[in-house]
Amino acid sequence: MPIATIVKGESERQQKNKITTIRESFPVLEMTCAACAISVESMLTSVKGVSEAGVNFANQTAWVQYDPLTVTPQILQNTVRTIGYDLLIEKKNQEELKEQAQVKLYNEIKKRTIWAVILSSPVVFIAMFFMHVPYANWIMLVLATPVVLYFGRNFFINAWKQAKHKKANMDTLVALSTGVAWLFSVFNTVYPEFWHQRGLHANVYFEAAAVVIAFISLGKLLEEKAKSNTTSSLKKLIGLQPKTVVLVDAAGAVHEIPIDQVKVNDIVLVKPGAKIPVDGRVINGESFVDESMITGEPIPVIKQMDDLVFAGTINQKGSFQFKAVKVGSDTMLSHIIKMVQEAQGSKAPVQKLVDKIAGIFVPVVIAIAILTFILWMILGGENALTHGLLSAVTVLIIACPCALGLATPTAIMVGIGKGAENNILIKDAESLELAHKVNAVILDKTGTITEGKPVVTELIWNHNEKPAIHKSILLSLEQQSEHPLAEAVVNHLKQEGIGNIQLSSFNSITGKGITGVLEGITYLVGNKQLMDENKVFIDPSFTAKADLLQHEARTIIYFADNKKALAIIAIADKIKATSKQAIESLQRNGIEVYMLTGDNEQTAAAVARQVGIKLYRAEVMPSYKAGFVKQLQQAGKTVAMVGDGINDSQALAQANVSIAMGKGADIAMDVAKMTLITSDLNSIPKALQLSRKTVTTIKQNLFWAFIYNIIGIPLAAGILYPINGFLLDPMIAGAAMALSSVSVVSNSLLLKMARL
């Protein structure tokens, strides 16, 4: 078959797929664990007409690629509802409805947790100190029953959902152990004679059941709190777009309309200080526009006739009109929002280590308990039923997941506290668990490696001039300038205590500089082009110095009278004092360090050279940063992204570990899972070291939890009974369970003493 025919056929297939399948995202309600996300995803992919689907537990969202001729959102919703979850398919006020559902769920979990703690506390107190008080068992029964059956009902519901799909997770283990402990205790409270007749004491384990429910509920509450933070970043991004637009009609009249009514080719007026509502091209007027949300650079850019402007960027002092080019979901801001959503949603739902273990552990424990009962019935002799029942229950009680459930959260909580002590705010456990694997770090330039604001680094005067009077003239000129760099010069001179003087005239020359007149002499502040046009003499030593400073990524401004240059001013975004040291520390640990910036090639090269970074990219857009992160991930790297701006939010969402600078944009801090309070890059190596120590502690905790089970379960089953007649009392099993939890918590607390 000719190649042209193959290509044509493939092209037709791609075109057909493009037409017949669409991709949509839907908020998912009622998910309470990572396993829920897997269940929802498997149900969505099983629907005929769905080619692909993914569910992200962190932001409670599902995306589905489906054929609209075969599948409707209603079908998807009904499918998900069959397993106890729900999809929000209404597009109107979708985010508000999702937020309301999340708030409702959080409040429900909070209420359940508080009541579980309140009711279980006296149960523990009675079990420890007042077991022999009259009616102690009945009091514990009354207090523990609502904890297990009402406030802990979700564990049983979720365990049933997992069982229907032939799966088991932490909820299964909680439901099994607490359910058996409660039932056994109720039986022993109502009918203690069963054991008394056989010479045994009728022990109860209400405190074990209630405390496990309270502990695990607390963990769920913390998880839900962390999860709710993931959507706030998107709300803030959406909030960057103004709700209304000032439209100029054909007659030149100005009127305000809602943003969703703007059409392509409409003429829009932007006033000083306003946000630009949609993407467009300037047709009248000029101004400086802060485009840091796109480029990350702190210096506003001049916008004149035919220049492009973008939604969400902020106009400075001037006003202008522009023709709308892209509106609604086509704007660059909308693309950034969509890409952040996709980057957050593209991560596979992380099945917690404990859930994975529980998936194996639960069936094994059940099998051992059943096998124990069967073997006792076959080999137990006269008291086979009594010993078999007691041993089977003891196996289930001793396998109670308290130590297993505490192993990860206690280490994580101590690790998060340790991070806060070292100026590292950690928002979720996943980043702390992953950070030790990082082998590639991407740094934004502006505000991350550098301070993020332009300052005067050198002010060099012609030695024949009178700096005092000339400084006052320079200050007076720059105070009237609208140029963003003028503020840096004004701040520098004011710090020296310079006062201003009254100029007789002032003129701004767009894109070149400013001029002013004092006592008949014209003074100029601006670029080389302004000096050349006014035939200003520049001393060769000034020219040589300016060339050298420009090579070091400084912006050069000349100050002159109408004859000669009086001074040169070098302005730059200063590199933080600790940046080079932190980068060297990362490189010594075998971590590749990259720098990505929206700034020009010359500035990027100079900064990279000064801090020792060999791998860098200049003049990059937000989507490139996220794409570069994905490229490294596809090459097998675990990537940490460090940034401070809106333009970094997409890459931060895509990265395995995302770190925001504490003085950066709120959106960057919302998207990122870690925030460096001091904006000191030396905190990055500390964060990676903290992760290593925390993960080591988690592994140690799991080791102790399992050693306890490996030794305890055979003893509970009665393995020593044929040898020496020893049969583990369920009461001792409960005490051993508590001891294992204490050992796990104690080991986690040792992390507080670790040095970073």
Coordinates of C-alpha atoms in Angstrom, one line a residue, residues 180 184 205 387-400 708 712-713 715-717 727-734:
V180 CA -15.6 -7.9 66.1
F184 CA -17.6 -9.7 71.3
Y205 CA -12.9 -4.4 74.5
H387 CA -11.0 -22.0 72.9
G388 CA -11.7 -21.8 69.2
L389 CA -14.0 -18.9 69.5
L390 CA -11.8 -17.1 72.0
S391 CA -8.7 -17.6 69.9
A392 CA -10.3 -16.5 66.7
V393 CA -11.5 -13.3 68.3
T394 CA -8.1 -12.7 69.9
V395 CA -6.5 -13.0 66.5
L396 CA -8.8 -10.3 65.1
I397 CA -8.3 -8.0 68.2
I398 CA -4.5 -8.3 68.2
A399 CA -4.5 -7.5 64.5
C400 CA -6.3 -4.3 65.2
Y708 CA 4.2 -7.2 66.7
G712 CA 1.2 -11.7 68.3
I713 CA -1.1 -13.4 65.8
L715 CA 0.3 -16.6 70.0
A716 CA -3.3 -15.4 69.8
A717 CA -4.1 -18.4 67.6
L727 CA -3.4 -19.4 75.6
L728 CA -3.2 -15.6 75.1
D729 CA -5.9 -13.8 77.0
P730 CA -7.8 -11.2 74.8
M731 CA -7.2 -8.7 77.6
I732 CA -3.4 -9.1 77.2
A733 CA -3.9 -8.9 73.5
G734 CA -5.6 -5.5 73.9

